[in-house]
CSV table of N, CA and C in Angstrom, one decimal:
chain,number,residue,atom,x,y,z
A,818,MET,N,-66.8,-44.5,-36.1
A,818,MET,CA,-66.0,-43.8,-35.2
A,818,MET,C,-65.9,-44.6,-33.9
A,819,ALA,N,-64.7,-44.8,-33.4
A,819,ALA,CA,-64.6,-45.5,-32.1
A,819,ALA,C,-64.5,-44.5,-30.9
A,820,HIS,N,-64.8,-45.0,-29.7
A,820,HIS,CA,-64.7,-44.1,-28.5
A,820,HIS,C,-63.7,-44.7,-27.6
A,821,TRP,N,-62.9,-43.8,-27.1
A,821,TRP,CA,-61.7,-44.2,-26.2
A,821,TRP,C,-61.7,-43.4,-25.0
A,822,ALA,N,-60.9,-43.9,-24.0
A,822,ALA,CA,-60.5,-43.2,-22.8
A,822,ALA,C,-58.9,-43.2,-22.8
A,823,VAL,N,-58.3,-42.1,-22.6
A,823,VAL,CA,-56.9,-42.0,-22.5
A,823,VAL,C,-56.5,-41.4,-21.1
A,824,ILE,N,-55.6,-42.1,-20.4
A,824,ILE,CA,-55.1,-41.6,-19.1
A,824,ILE,C,-53.8,-40.8,-19.4
A,825,ILE,N,-53.8,-39.6,-18.8
A,825,ILE,CA,-52.5,-38.9,-18.8
A,825,ILE,C,-51.9,-38.8,-17.4
A,826,PRO,N,-50.6,-38.7,-17.3
A,826,PRO,CA,-50.0,-38.7,-16.0
A,826,PRO,C,-50.3,-37.4,-15.3
A,827,ALA,N,-50.2,-37.4,-14.0
A,827,ALA,CA,-50.5,-36.3,-13.1
A,827,ALA,C,-49.6,-35.0,-13.4
A,828,ASP,N,-48.3,-35.2,-13.8
A,828,ASP,CA,-47.5,-34.1,-14.1
A,828,ASP,C,-47.9,-33.4,-15.4
A,829,ARG,N,-48.4,-34.2,-16.3
A,829,ARG,CA,-48.9,-33.6,-17.6
A,829,ARG,C,-50.2,-32.9,-17.3
A,830,TRP,N,-51.0,-33.5,-16.5
A,830,TRP,CA,-52.3,-32.8,-16.1
A,830,TRP,C,-52.0,-31.5,-15.5
A,831,ALA,N,-51.0,-31.4,-14.6
A,831,ALA,CA,-50.7,-30.1,-14.0
A,831,ALA,C,-50.4,-29.0,-15.0
A,832,THR,N,-49.7,-29.4,-16.0
A,832,THR,CA,-49.3,-28.4,-17.1
A,832,THR,C,-50.6,-28.1,-17.9
A,833,GLU,N,-51.4,-29.0,-18.2
A,833,GLU,CA,-52.6,-28.8,-19.0
A,833,GLU,C,-53.5,-27.8,-18.2
A,834,ARG,N,-53.6,-27.9,-16.9
A,834,ARG,CA,-54.5,-27.0,-16.1
A,834,ARG,C,-53.9,-25.6,-16.1
A,835,LEU,N,-52.6,-25.4,-16.3
A,835,LEU,CA,-52.0,-24.1,-16.2
A,835,LEU,C,-52.1,-23.2,-17.4
A,836,PHE,N,-52.1,-23.9,-18.6
A,836,PHE,CA,-52.0,-23.2,-19.8
A,836,PHE,C,-53.1,-23.6,-20.7
A,837,HIS,N,-53.6,-22.6,-21.5
A,837,HIS,CA,-54.7,-22.9,-22.5
A,837,HIS,C,-54.1,-23.4,-23.8
A,838,ASN,N,-54.2,-24.7,-24.0
A,838,ASN,CA,-53.7,-25.4,-25.2
A,838,ASN,C,-54.9,-25.8,-26.0
A,839,ASP,N,-54.7,-25.8,-27.3
A,839,ASP,CA,-55.8,-26.3,-28.2
A,839,ASP,C,-55.7,-27.9,-28.3
A,840,THR,N,-54.5,-28.4,-28.1
A,840,THR,CA,-54.3,-29.9,-28.2
A,840,THR,C,-53.5,-30.3,-27.0
A,841,VAL,N,-53.5,-31.6,-26.8
A,841,VAL,CA,-52.6,-32.3,-25.8
A,841,VAL,C,-52.0,-33.5,-26.6
A,842,THR,N,-50.7,-33.7,-26.4
A,842,THR,CA,-50.0,-34.8,-27.1
A,842,THR,C,-49.7,-35.8,-26.1
A,843,VAL,N,-50.0,-37.1,-26.4
A,843,VAL,CA,-49.7,-38.2,-25.5
A,843,VAL,C,-48.5,-39.0,-26.3
A,844,SER,N,-47.4,-38.9,-25.7
A,844,SER,CA,-46.2,-39.5,-26.3
A,844,SER,C,-46.4,-41.0,-26.4
A,845,GLY,N,-46.1,-41.5,-27.6
A,845,GLY,CA,-46.2,-43.0,-27.9
A,845,GLY,C,-47.5,-43.6,-27.7
A,846,GLY,N,-48.6,-42.8,-27.8
A,846,GLY,CA,-49.9,-43.3,-27.4
A,846,GLY,C,-50.8,-43.5,-28.6
A,847,ALA,N,-50.4,-43.3,-29.8
A,847,ALA,CA,-51.4,-43.4,-30.9
A,847,ALA,C,-52.1,-44.7,-31.0
A,848,GLY,N,-51.3,-45.8,-31.0
A,848,GLY,CA,-51.9,-47.1,-30.9
A,848,GLY,C,-53.1,-47.3,-31.9
A,849,PRO,N,-54.2,-47.8,-31.3
A,849,PRO,CA,-55.4,-48.0,-32.1
A,849,PRO,C,-56.3,-46.8,-32.4
A,850,VAL,N,-56.0,-45.7,-31.8
A,850,VAL,CA,-56.8,-44.5,-32.0
A,850,VAL,C,-56.6,-43.9,-33.4
A,851,GLU,N,-57.7,-43.7,-34.1
A,851,GLU,CA,-57.6,-43.1,-35.5
A,851,GLU,C,-58.1,-41.6,-35.4
A,852,PRO,N,-57.6,-40.8,-36.4
A,852,PRO,CA,-58.0,-39.5,-36.5
A,852,PRO,C,-59.6,-39.4,-36.5
A,853,ASP,N,-60.1,-38.4,-35.9
A,853,ASP,CA,-61.6,-38.2,-35.7
A,853,ASP,C,-62.2,-39.0,-34.7
A,854,ASP,N,-61.5,-40.0,-34.1
A,854,ASP,CA,-62.1,-40.8,-33.0
A,854,ASP,C,-62.3,-39.8,-31.8
A,855,GLU,N,-63.4,-40.0,-31.0
A,855,GLU,CA,-63.5,-39.2,-29.8
A,855,GLU,C,-62.9,-39.9,-28.7
A,856,VAL,N,-62.3,-39.1,-27.8
A,856,VAL,CA,-61.5,-39.6,-26.7
A,856,VAL,C,-61.8,-38.8,-25.4
A,857,LEU,N,-62.1,-39.6,-24.3
A,857,LEU,CA,-62.2,-39.0,-23.0
A,857,LEU,C,-60.8,-38.9,-22.4
A,858,LEU,N,-60.4,-37.7,-21.9
A,858,LEU,CA,-59.2,-37.6,-21.2
A,858,LEU,C,-59.4,-37.8,-19.7
A,859,VAL,N,-58.6,-38.7,-19.2
A,859,VAL,CA,-58.9,-39.2,-17.8
A,859,VAL,C,-57.6,-38.9,-17.0
A,860,VAL,N,-57.8,-38.4,-15.7
A,860,VAL,CA,-56.8,-38.2,-14.8
A,860,VAL,C,-57.3,-38.6,-13.4
A,861,GLY,N,-56.6,-39.4,-12.7
A,861,GLY,CA,-57.0,-39.8,-11.3
A,861,GLY,C,-58.4,-40.3,-11.2
A,862,GLY,N,-58.8,-41.1,-12.2
A,862,GLY,CA,-60.2,-41.6,-12.1
A,862,GLY,C,-61.3,-40.7,-12.5
A,863,GLU,N,-61.0,-39.5,-13.0
A,863,GLU,CA,-62.0,-38.6,-13.4
A,863,GLU,C,-61.8,-38.1,-14.9
A,864,VAL,N,-62.9,-37.9,-15.6
A,864,VAL,CA,-62.8,-37.4,-16.9
A,864,VAL,C,-62.7,-35.8,-16.8
A,865,VAL,N,-61.6,-35.3,-17.5
A,865,VAL,CA,-61.3,-33.9,-17.4
A,865,VAL,C,-61.6,-33.2,-18.8
A,866,ALA,N,-61.8,-34.0,-19.8
A,866,ALA,CA,-62.0,-33.3,-21.1
A,866,ALA,C,-62.6,-34.3,-22.1
A,867,LEU,N,-63.3,-33.8,-23.1
A,867,LEU,CA,-63.7,-34.5,-24.3
A,867,LEU,C,-62.8,-34.0,-25.4
A,868,THR,N,-62.2,-34.9,-26.1
A,868,THR,CA,-61.2,-34.5,-27.2
A,868,THR,C,-61.5,-35.3,-28.4
A,869,GLN,N,-60.8,-35.0,-29.5
A,869,GLN,CA,-60.9,-35.7,-30.8
A,869,GLN,C,-59.5,-35.9,-31.3
A,870,ALA,N,-59.2,-37.1,-31.7
A,870,ALA,CA,-57.9,-37.4,-32.2
A,870,ALA,C,-57.7,-36.7,-33.6
A,871,VAL,N,-56.5,-36.1,-33.8
A,871,VAL,CA,-56.2,-35.5,-35.0
A,871,VAL,C,-55.0,-36.1,-35.6
A,872,GLU,N,-54.8,-35.9,-36.9
A,872,GLU,CA,-53.7,-36.5,-37.7
A,872,GLU,C,-52.4,-36.0,-37.1
A,873,ALA,N,-51.5,-37.0,-36.9
A,873,ALA,CA,-50.2,-36.6,-36.3
A,873,ALA,C,-49.1,-37.5,-36.9
A,874,ASP,N,-47.9,-37.0,-36.9
A,874,ASP,CA,-46.7,-37.7,-37.4
A,874,ASP,C,-46.2,-38.6,-36.2
A,875,GLY,N,-45.7,-39.8,-36.6
A,875,GLY,CA,-45.0,-40.6,-35.6
A,875,GLY,C,-46.0,-41.4,-34.8
A,876,ASP,N,-45.6,-41.8,-33.6
A,876,ASP,CA,-46.4,-42.6,-32.7
A,876,ASP,C,-47.1,-41.8,-31.6
A,877,ASP,N,-47.1,-40.5,-31.7
A,877,ASP,CA,-47.7,-39.7,-30.7
A,877,ASP,C,-49.2,-39.5,-31.0
A,878,LEU,N,-50.0,-39.5,-30.0
A,878,LEU,CA,-51.4,-39.3,-30.1
A,878,LEU,C,-51.7,-37.8,-29.8
A,879,VAL,N,-52.3,-37.1,-30.8
A,879,VAL,CA,-52.6,-35.7,-30.6
A,879,VAL,C,-54.1,-35.6,-30.5
A,880,LEU,N,-54.5,-35.0,-29.4
A,880,LEU,CA,-56.0,-34.8,-29.1
A,880,LEU,C,-56.3,-33.3,-29.1
A,881,ALA,N,-57.3,-33.0,-29.9
A,881,ALA,CA,-57.8,-31.6,-29.9
A,881,ALA,C,-59.0,-31.5,-28.9
A,882,TYR,N,-58.9,-30.5,-28.0
A,882,TYR,CA,-60.0,-30.3,-27.0
A,882,TYR,C,-61.3,-29.9,-27.7
A,883,LEU,N,-62.4,-30.6,-27.3
A,883,LEU,CA,-63.7,-30.2,-27.7
A,883,LEU,C,-64.4,-29.5,-26.5
A,884,ARG,N,-64.4,-30.1,-25.3
A,884,ARG,CA,-64.9,-29.5,-24.1
A,884,ARG,C,-64.0,-29.9,-23.0
A,885,ARG,N,-63.9,-29.0,-22.0
A,885,ARG,CA,-63.0,-29.2,-20.9
A,885,ARG,C,-63.9,-29.2,-19.6
A,886,ALA,N,-63.5,-30.1,-18.7
A,886,ALA,CA,-64.1,-30.2,-17.3
A,886,ALA,C,-63.0,-30.0,-16.3
A,887,PHE,N,-62.0,-29.1,-16.6
A,887,PHE,CA,-60.8,-29.0,-15.7
A,887,PHE,C,-61.2,-28.6,-14.3
A,888,ASP,N,-62.2,-27.7,-14.2
A,888,ASP,CA,-62.6,-27.2,-12.8
A,888,ASP,C,-63.7,-28.1,-12.2
A,889,GLU,N,-64.4,-28.9,-12.9
A,889,GLU,CA,-65.4,-29.8,-12.4
A,889,GLU,C,-65.3,-31.1,-13.1
A,890,PRO,N,-64.2,-31.9,-12.8
A,890,PRO,CA,-64.1,-33.2,-13.5
A,890,PRO,C,-65.3,-34.2,-13.2
A,891,VAL,N,-65.5,-35.1,-14.1
A,891,VAL,CA,-66.6,-36.0,-14.0
A,891,VAL,C,-66.1,-37.4,-13.5
A,892,PRO,N,-66.6,-37.9,-12.4
A,892,PRO,CA,-66.2,-39.2,-11.9
A,892,PRO,C,-66.3,-40.3,-12.9
A,893,ALA,N,-65.3,-41.1,-13.1
A,893,ALA,CA,-65.3,-42.1,-14.2
A,893,ALA,C,-65.0,-43.5,-13.6
A,894,ALA,N,-65.6,-43.8,-12.5
A,894,ALA,CA,-65.3,-45.2,-11.9
A,894,ALA,C,-65.9,-46.3,-12.8
A,895,GLU,N,-66.9,-46.0,-13.5
A,895,GLU,CA,-67.5,-47.0,-14.4
A,895,GLU,C,-66.6,-47.4,-15.6
A,896,LEU,N,-65.5,-46.7,-15.8
A,896,LEU,CA,-64.6,-47.0,-16.9
A,896,LEU,C,-63.7,-48.2,-16.4
A,897,HIS,N,-63.6,-48.4,-15.1
A,897,HIS,CA,-62.7,-49.5,-14.5
A,897,HIS,C,-61.3,-49.5,-15.1
A,898,LEU,N,-60.7,-48.3,-15.1
A,898,LEU,CA,-59.3,-48.2,-15.6
A,898,LEU,C,-58.3,-48.2,-14.5
A,899,ASP,N,-57.3,-49.0,-14.6
A,899,ASP,CA,-56.2,-49.1,-13.6
A,899,ASP,C,-55.1,-48.2,-14.3
A,900,GLU,N,-54.8,-47.1,-13.7
A,900,GLU,CA,-53.9,-46.2,-14.3
A,900,GLU,C,-52.4,-46.7,-14.3
A,901,HIS,N,-52.2,-47.8,-13.5
A,901,HIS,CA,-50.9,-48.4,-13.6
A,901,HIS,C,-50.7,-49.4,-14.7
A,902,GLU,N,-51.8,-49.9,-15.2
A,902,GLU,CA,-51.8,-50.9,-16.2
A,902,GLU,C,-52.1,-50.5,-17.6
A,903,VAL,N,-53.0,-49.4,-17.8
A,903,VAL,CA,-53.5,-49.1,-19.1
A,903,VAL,C,-53.4,-47.6,-19.3
A,904,ARG,N,-53.1,-47.2,-20.5
A,904,ARG,CA,-53.2,-45.7,-20.9
A,904,ARG,C,-54.3,-45.4,-21.8
A,905,ILE,N,-54.6,-46.4,-22.6
A,905,ILE,CA,-55.7,-46.2,-23.6
A,905,ILE,C,-56.7,-47.4,-23.5
A,906,ALA,N,-58.0,-47.1,-23.5
A,906,ALA,CA,-58.9,-48.2,-23.5
A,906,ALA,C,-60.2,-47.8,-24.3
A,907,ALA,N,-60.7,-48.8,-25.0
A,907,ALA,CA,-62.0,-48.7,-25.7
A,907,ALA,C,-63.1,-48.5,-24.7
A,908,VAL,N,-64.1,-47.7,-25.0
A,908,VAL,CA,-65.2,-47.4,-24.1
A,908,VAL,C,-66.5,-47.7,-24.8
A,909,ASP,N,-67.3,-48.4,-24.0
A,909,ASP,CA,-68.7,-48.7,-24.5
A,909,ASP,C,-69.4,-47.4,-24.9
A,910,PRO,N,-70.0,-47.4,-26.1
A,910,PRO,CA,-70.6,-46.2,-26.6
A,910,PRO,C,-71.6,-45.5,-25.7
A,911,ALA,N,-72.4,-46.3,-24.9
A,911,ALA,CA,-73.4,-45.8,-24.0
A,911,ALA,C,-72.7,-45.1,-22.8
A,912,VAL,N,-71.7,-45.7,-22.3
A,912,VAL,CA,-70.9,-45.1,-21.2
A,912,VAL,C,-70.2,-43.9,-21.7
A,913,PHE,N,-69.7,-43.9,-22.9
A,913,PHE,CA,-69.0,-42.8,-23.5
A,913,PHE,C,-69.9,-41.6,-23.6
A,914,ARG,N,-71.1,-41.8,-24.1
A,914,ARG,CA,-72.1,-40.7,-24.3
A,914,ARG,C,-72.5,-40.1,-23.0
A,915,ARG,N,-72.7,-41.0,-22.0
A,915,ARG,CA,-73.1,-40.5,-20.7
A,915,ARG,C,-72.0,-39.6,-20.0
A,916,LEU,N,-70.8,-40.1,-20.1
A,916,LEU,CA,-69.6,-39.3,-19.5
A,916,LEU,C,-69.4,-38.0,-20.3
A,917,ALA,N,-69.4,-38.1,-21.6
A,917,ALA,CA,-69.2,-37.0,-22.5
A,917,ALA,C,-70.3,-35.9,-22.3
A,918,GLY,N,-71.5,-36.4,-22.1
A,918,GLY,CA,-72.6,-35.5,-21.9
A,918,GLY,C,-72.5,-34.8,-20.5
A,919,ALA,N,-71.9,-35.4,-19.5
A,919,ALA,CA,-71.7,-34.8,-18.2
A,919,ALA,C,-70.6,-33.8,-18.1
A,920,ILE,N,-69.8,-33.7,-19.2
A,920,ILE,CA,-68.7,-32.7,-19.2
A,920,ILE,C,-69.3,-31.3,-19.4
A,921,GLY,N,-69.0,-30.5,-18.4
A,921,GLY,CA,-69.5,-29.1,-18.6
A,921,GLY,C,-68.7,-28.3,-19.6
A,922,GLY,N,-68.8,-27.1,-19.5
A,922,GLY,CA,-68.0,-26.2,-20.4
A,922,GLY,C,-68.8,-25.8,-21.6
A,923,THR,N,-68.2,-24.9,-22.3
A,923,THR,CA,-68.9,-24.4,-23.5
A,923,THR,C,-67.9,-24.2,-24.6
A,924,THR,N,-68.3,-24.2,-25.8
A,924,THR,CA,-67.4,-23.9,-26.9
A,924,THR,C,-67.9,-22.7,-27.7
A,925,ALA,N,-69.1,-22.3,-27.4
A,925,ALA,CA,-69.7,-21.1,-28.1
A,925,ALA,C,-69.1,-19.8,-27.5
A,926,VAL,N,-68.6,-19.0,-28.4
A,926,VAL,CA,-68.0,-17.7,-28.0
A,926,VAL,C,-69.1,-16.8,-27.3
A,927,GLY,N,-70.3,-16.8,-27.7
A,927,GLY,CA,-71.3,-16.0,-27.1
A,927,GLY,C,-71.7,-16.3,-25.7
A,928,GLU,N,-71.3,-17.5,-25.2
A,928,GLU,CA,-71.7,-18.0,-23.9
A,928,GLU,C,-70.5,-17.7,-22.9
A,929,LYS,N,-69.4,-17.2,-23.3
A,929,LYS,CA,-68.3,-16.9,-22.5
A,929,LYS,C,-68.4,-15.5,-21.8
A,930,LYS,N,-67.9,-15.4,-20.6
A,930,LYS,CA,-67.8,-14.2,-19.9
A,930,LYS,C,-66.5,-13.5,-20.2
A,931,THR,N,-66.4,-12.2,-19.9
A,931,THR,CA,-65.2,-11.4,-20.0
A,931,THR,C,-64.6,-11.3,-18.6
A,932,TRP,N,-63.4,-11.8,-18.4
A,932,TRP,CA,-62.7,-11.8,-17.2
A,932,TRP,C,-61.5,-10.8,-17.3
A,933,LEU,N,-61.2,-10.1,-16.2
A,933,LEU,CA,-59.9,-9.4,-16.1
A,933,LEU,C,-58.9,-10.2,-15.3
A,934,VAL,N,-57.7,-10.3,-15.8
A,934,VAL,CA,-56.7,-11.1,-15.2
A,934,VAL,C,-55.5,-10.2,-15.0
A,935,SER,N,-54.9,-10.2,-13.8
A,935,SER,CA,-53.9,-9.3,-13.5
A,935,SER,C,-52.8,-9.9,-12.7
A,936,VAL,N,-51.5,-9.5,-12.9
A,936,VAL,CA,-50.4,-9.8,-12.1
A,936,VAL,C,-49.8,-8.5,-11.7
A,937,ALA,N,-49.7,-8.2,-10.4
A,937,ALA,CA,-49.2,-6.9,-9.9
A,937,ALA,C,-48.0,-7.2,-9.0
A,938,LEU,N,-46.9,-6.6,-9.3
A,938,LEU,CA,-45.6,-6.7,-8.6
A,938,LEU,C,-45.1,-5.4,-8.2
A,939,PRO,N,-44.7,-5.2,-7.0
A,939,PRO,CA,-44.0,-3.9,-6.7
A,939,PRO,C,-42.6,-4.0,-7.2
A,940,ILE,N,-42.2,-3.1,-8.1
A,940,ILE,CA,-40.9,-3.1,-8.7
A,940,ILE,C,-40.2,-1.8,-8.4
A,941,GLU,N,-39.0,-1.8,-7.9
A,941,GLU,CA,-38.2,-0.6,-7.7
A,941,GLU,C,-37.2,-0.5,-8.9
A,942,ALA,N,-37.3,0.6,-9.6
A,942,ALA,CA,-36.4,0.8,-10.8
A,942,ALA,C,-36.3,2.3,-11.0
A,943,GLN,N,-35.3,2.7,-11.8
A,943,GLN,CA,-35.0,4.1,-12.1
A,943,GLN,C,-35.9,4.6,-13.2
A,944,THR,N,-36.3,3.7,-14.2
A,944,THR,CA,-37.1,4.1,-15.3
A,944,THR,C,-38.2,3.2,-15.5
A,945,PRO,N,-39.3,3.6,-16.2
A,945,PRO,CA,-40.4,2.7,-16.5
A,945,PRO,C,-39.9,1.5,-17.3
A,946,ALA,N,-39.0,1.7,-18.3
A,946,ALA,CA,-38.5,0.6,-19.1
A,946,ALA,C,-37.8,-0.4,-18.3
A,947,GLU,N,-37.0,0.0,-17.3
A,947,GLU,CA,-36.3,-0.9,-16.4
A,947,GLU,C,-37.3,-1.7,-15.6
A,948,ALA,N,-38.3,-1.0,-15.1
A,948,ALA,CA,-39.3,-1.7,-14.3
A,948,ALA,C,-40.0,-2.8,-15.1
A,949,VAL,N,-40.3,-2.5,-16.4
A,949,VAL,CA,-40.9,-3.5,-17.2
A,949,VAL,C,-40.0,-4.7,-17.4
A,950,ARG,N,-38.7,-4.5,-17.6
A,950,ARG,CA,-37.7,-5.6,-17.8
A,950,ARG,C,-37.7,-6.4,-16.5
A,951,GLN,N,-37.6,-5.7,-15.4
A,951,GLN,CA,-37.6,-6.5,-14.1
A,951,GLN,C,-38.9,-7.3,-13.9
A,952,PHE,N,-40.0,-6.6,-14.2
A,952,PHE,CA,-41.3,-7.3,-14.1
A,952,PHE,C,-41.3,-8.6,-14.9
A,953,TRP,N,-40.9,-8.6,-16.1
A,953,TRP,CA,-40.9,-9.9,-16.9
A,953,TRP,C,-39.9,-10.9,-16.4
A,954,SER,N,-38.8,-10.4,-15.9
A,954,SER,CA,-37.8,-11.3,-15.3
A,954,SER,C,-38.4,-12.0,-14.1
A,955,HIS,N,-39.1,-11.2,-13.2
A,955,HIS,CA,-39.8,-11.8,-12.1
A,955,HIS,C,-40.9,-12.8,-12.5
A,956,VAL,N,-41.6,-12.5,-13.5
A,956,VAL,CA,-42.7,-13.4,-13.9
A,956,VAL,C,-42.1,-14.7,-14.4
A,957,LEU,N,-41.0,-14.6,-15.2
A,957,LEU,CA,-40.4,-15.8,-15.7
A,957,LEU,C,-39.8,-16.6,-14.5
A,958,GLU,N,-39.1,-15.9,-13.6
A,958,GLU,CA,-38.5,-16.6,-12.5
A,958,GLU,C,-39.5,-17.3,-11.5
A,959,LEU,N,-40.5,-16.6,-11.1
A,959,LEU,CA,-41.5,-17.1,-10.2
A,959,LEU,C,-42.5,-18.0,-10.8
A,960,GLY,N,-43.0,-17.6,-12.0
A,960,GLY,CA,-43.9,-18.4,-12.7
A,960,GLY,C,-45.2,-18.7,-12.0
A,961,PRO,N,-46.0,-19.6,-12.5
A,961,PRO,CA,-47.3,-20.0,-11.9
A,961,PRO,C,-47.2,-20.7,-10.6
A,962,VAL,N,-46.0,-21.2,-10.2
A,962,VAL,CA,-45.9,-21.9,-9.0
A,962,VAL,C,-45.9,-20.9,-7.8
A,963,GLU,N,-45.3,-19.7,-7.9
A,963,GLU,CA,-45.2,-18.8,-6.8
A,963,GLU,C,-46.0,-17.5,-7.0
A,964,LEU,N,-46.2,-17.1,-8.2
A,964,LEU,CA,-46.8,-15.8,-8.5
A,964,LEU,C,-48.3,-15.9,-8.5
A,965,PRO,N,-49.0,-15.2,-7.6
A,965,PRO,CA,-50.4,-15.1,-7.6
A,965,PRO,C,-50.9,-14.3,-8.8
A,966,THR,N,-52.0,-14.8,-9.4
A,966,THR,CA,-52.7,-14.1,-10.5
A,966,THR,C,-54.1,-13.8,-10.0
A,967,TYR,N,-54.5,-12.6,-10.2
A,967,TYR,CA,-55.8,-12.2,-9.8
A,967,TYR,C,-56.8,-12.1,-10.9
A,968,VAL,N,-58.0,-12.6,-10.7
A,968,VAL,CA,-59.0,-12.7,-11.7
A,968,VAL,C,-60.4,-12.3,-11.1
A,969,TRP,N,-61.2,-11.6,-12.0
A,969,TRP,CA,-62.5,-11.1,-11.6
A,969,TRP,C,-63.3,-10.9,-12.8
A,970,PRO,N,-64.6,-11.1,-12.7
A,970,PRO,CA,-65.5,-10.8,-13.8
A,970,PRO,C,-65.5,-9.3,-14.1
A,971,SER,N,-65.4,-9.0,-15.4
A,971,SER,CA,-65.4,-7.6,-15.8
A,971,SER,C,-66.6,-6.8,-15.2
A,972,GLY,N,-66.2,-5.7,-14.5
A,972,GLY,CA,-67.2,-4.9,-13.9
A,972,GLY,C,-67.5,-5.3,-12.4
A,973,ASP,N,-66.9,-6.3,-11.9
A,973,ASP,CA,-67.2,-6.7,-10.5
A,973,ASP,C,-65.9,-7.0,-9.8
A,974,GLU,N,-65.1,-5.9,-9.6
A,974,GLU,CA,-63.8,-5.9,-8.9
A,974,GLU,C,-63.9,-6.5,-7.5
A,975,LEU,N,-65.0,-6.4,-6.8
A,975,LEU,CA,-65.1,-7.0,-5.5
A,975,LEU,C,-65.1,-8.5,-5.5
A,976,ALA,N,-65.3,-9.1,-6.7
A,976,ALA,CA,-65.3,-10.6,-6.8
A,976,ALA,C,-63.9,-11.1,-7.1
A,977,MET,N,-62.9,-10.3,-7.0
A,977,MET,CA,-61.5,-10.7,-7.3
A,977,MET,C,-61.1,-11.9,-6.5
A,978,GLN,N,-60.5,-12.8,-7.1
A,978,GLN,CA,-59.9,-14.0,-6.5
A,978,GLN,C,-58.5,-14.2,-6.9
A,979,ALA,N,-57.7,-14.7,-6.0
A,979,ALA,CA,-56.3,-15.0,-6.3
A,979,ALA,C,-56.1,-16.5,-6.7
A,980,PHE,N,-55.3,-16.8,-7.7
A,980,PHE,CA,-55.0,-18.2,-8.1
A,980,PHE,C,-53.5,-18.4,-8.1
A,981,VAL,N,-53.1,-19.5,-7.6
A,981,VAL,CA,-51.7,-20.0,-7.8
A,981,VAL,C,-51.8,-21.4,-8.3
A,982,LEU,N,-51.1,-21.7,-9.3
A,982,LEU,CA,-51.1,-23.1,-9.9
A,982,LEU,C,-52.5,-23.5,-10.4
A,983,GLY,N,-53.3,-22.5,-10.8
A,983,GLY,CA,-54.6,-22.8,-11.3
A,983,GLY,C,-55.6,-23.1,-10.3
A,984,GLU,N,-55.3,-23.0,-9.0
A,984,GLU,CA,-56.2,-23.2,-7.9
A,984,GLU,C,-56.4,-21.9,-7.1
A,985,GLU,N,-57.6,-21.7,-6.6
A,985,GLU,CA,-57.8,-20.5,-5.8
A,985,GLU,C,-56.9,-20.6,-4.6
A,986,ALA,N,-56.3,-19.4,-4.3
A,986,ALA,CA,-55.4,-19.3,-3.2
A,986,ALA,C,-55.6,-18.1,-2.3
A,987,ASN,N,-55.7,-18.3,-1.0
A,987,ASN,CA,-56.0,-17.2,-0.1
A,987,ASN,C,-54.7,-16.3,0.0
A,988,GLN,N,-54.8,-15.0,-0.3
A,988,GLN,CA,-53.6,-14.2,-0.2
A,988,GLN,C,-53.7,-13.2,1.0
A,989,ASP,N,-54.6,-13.4,1.9
A,989,ASP,CA,-54.8,-12.5,3.0
A,989,ASP,C,-54.0,-13.1,4.2
A,990,PRO,N,-52.9,-12.5,4.6
A,990,PRO,CA,-52.1,-13.0,5.7
A,990,PRO,C,-52.9,-13.0,7.0
A,991,GLU,N,-53.8,-12.0,7.2
A,991,GLU,CA,-54.5,-12.0,8.5
A,991,GLU,C,-55.5,-13.2,8.6
A,992,GLU,N,-56.1,-13.6,7.5
A,992,GLU,CA,-57.0,-14.8,7.5
A,992,GLU,C,-56.1,-16.1,7.8
A,993,GLU,N,-54.9,-16.1,7.3
A,993,GLU,CA,-54.1,-17.3,7.5
A,993,GLU,C,-53.7,-17.4,9.0
A,994,GLU,N,-53.5,-16.2,9.7
A,994,GLU,CA,-53.1,-16.2,11.1
A,994,GLU,C,-54.3,-16.7,12.0
A,995,GLU,N,-55.5,-16.5,11.5
A,995,GLU,CA,-56.7,-16.9,12.3
A,995,GLU,C,-56.9,-18.4,12.3
A,996,ASP,N,-56.4,-19.1,11.3
A,996,ASP,CA,-56.6,-20.5,11.1
A,996,ASP,C,-55.9,-21.4,12.1
């Protein structure tokens, strides 16, 4: 089994951070990577995931996520990748093991926490059904770019945090005025 590093563009990375996908597809990127090869996913000089190549049709490279480091990427300067010149590079096995081992995250269901996630919008409507229709229209229109999503560990509502575009975002206008 070979070890690889694959660079994905920043716009694709932004999408990967917003939605929970089981795989990521790199268009025209299959090249030398074979199914079952392990691949480090790299963005901006940092490793953001450990993946495994899966069987795919055509010239696309499909990578199944094994572990993600989306919130705490691992610096990957030792890969010496120039993002303007290379998209796929073979990685020395010792370097690969070190970087893959540094990727946090968990895959075991028992180690995951339960989080409550909420989107709350004030909606003026004549009926509950109309309010629901307007709610979904606003969610589609605003999307993750403008609509804050609130998340907190189950049972700890005081730890609620707002996120916009997958990043923590301050939603207190009084705190913004103090800055």
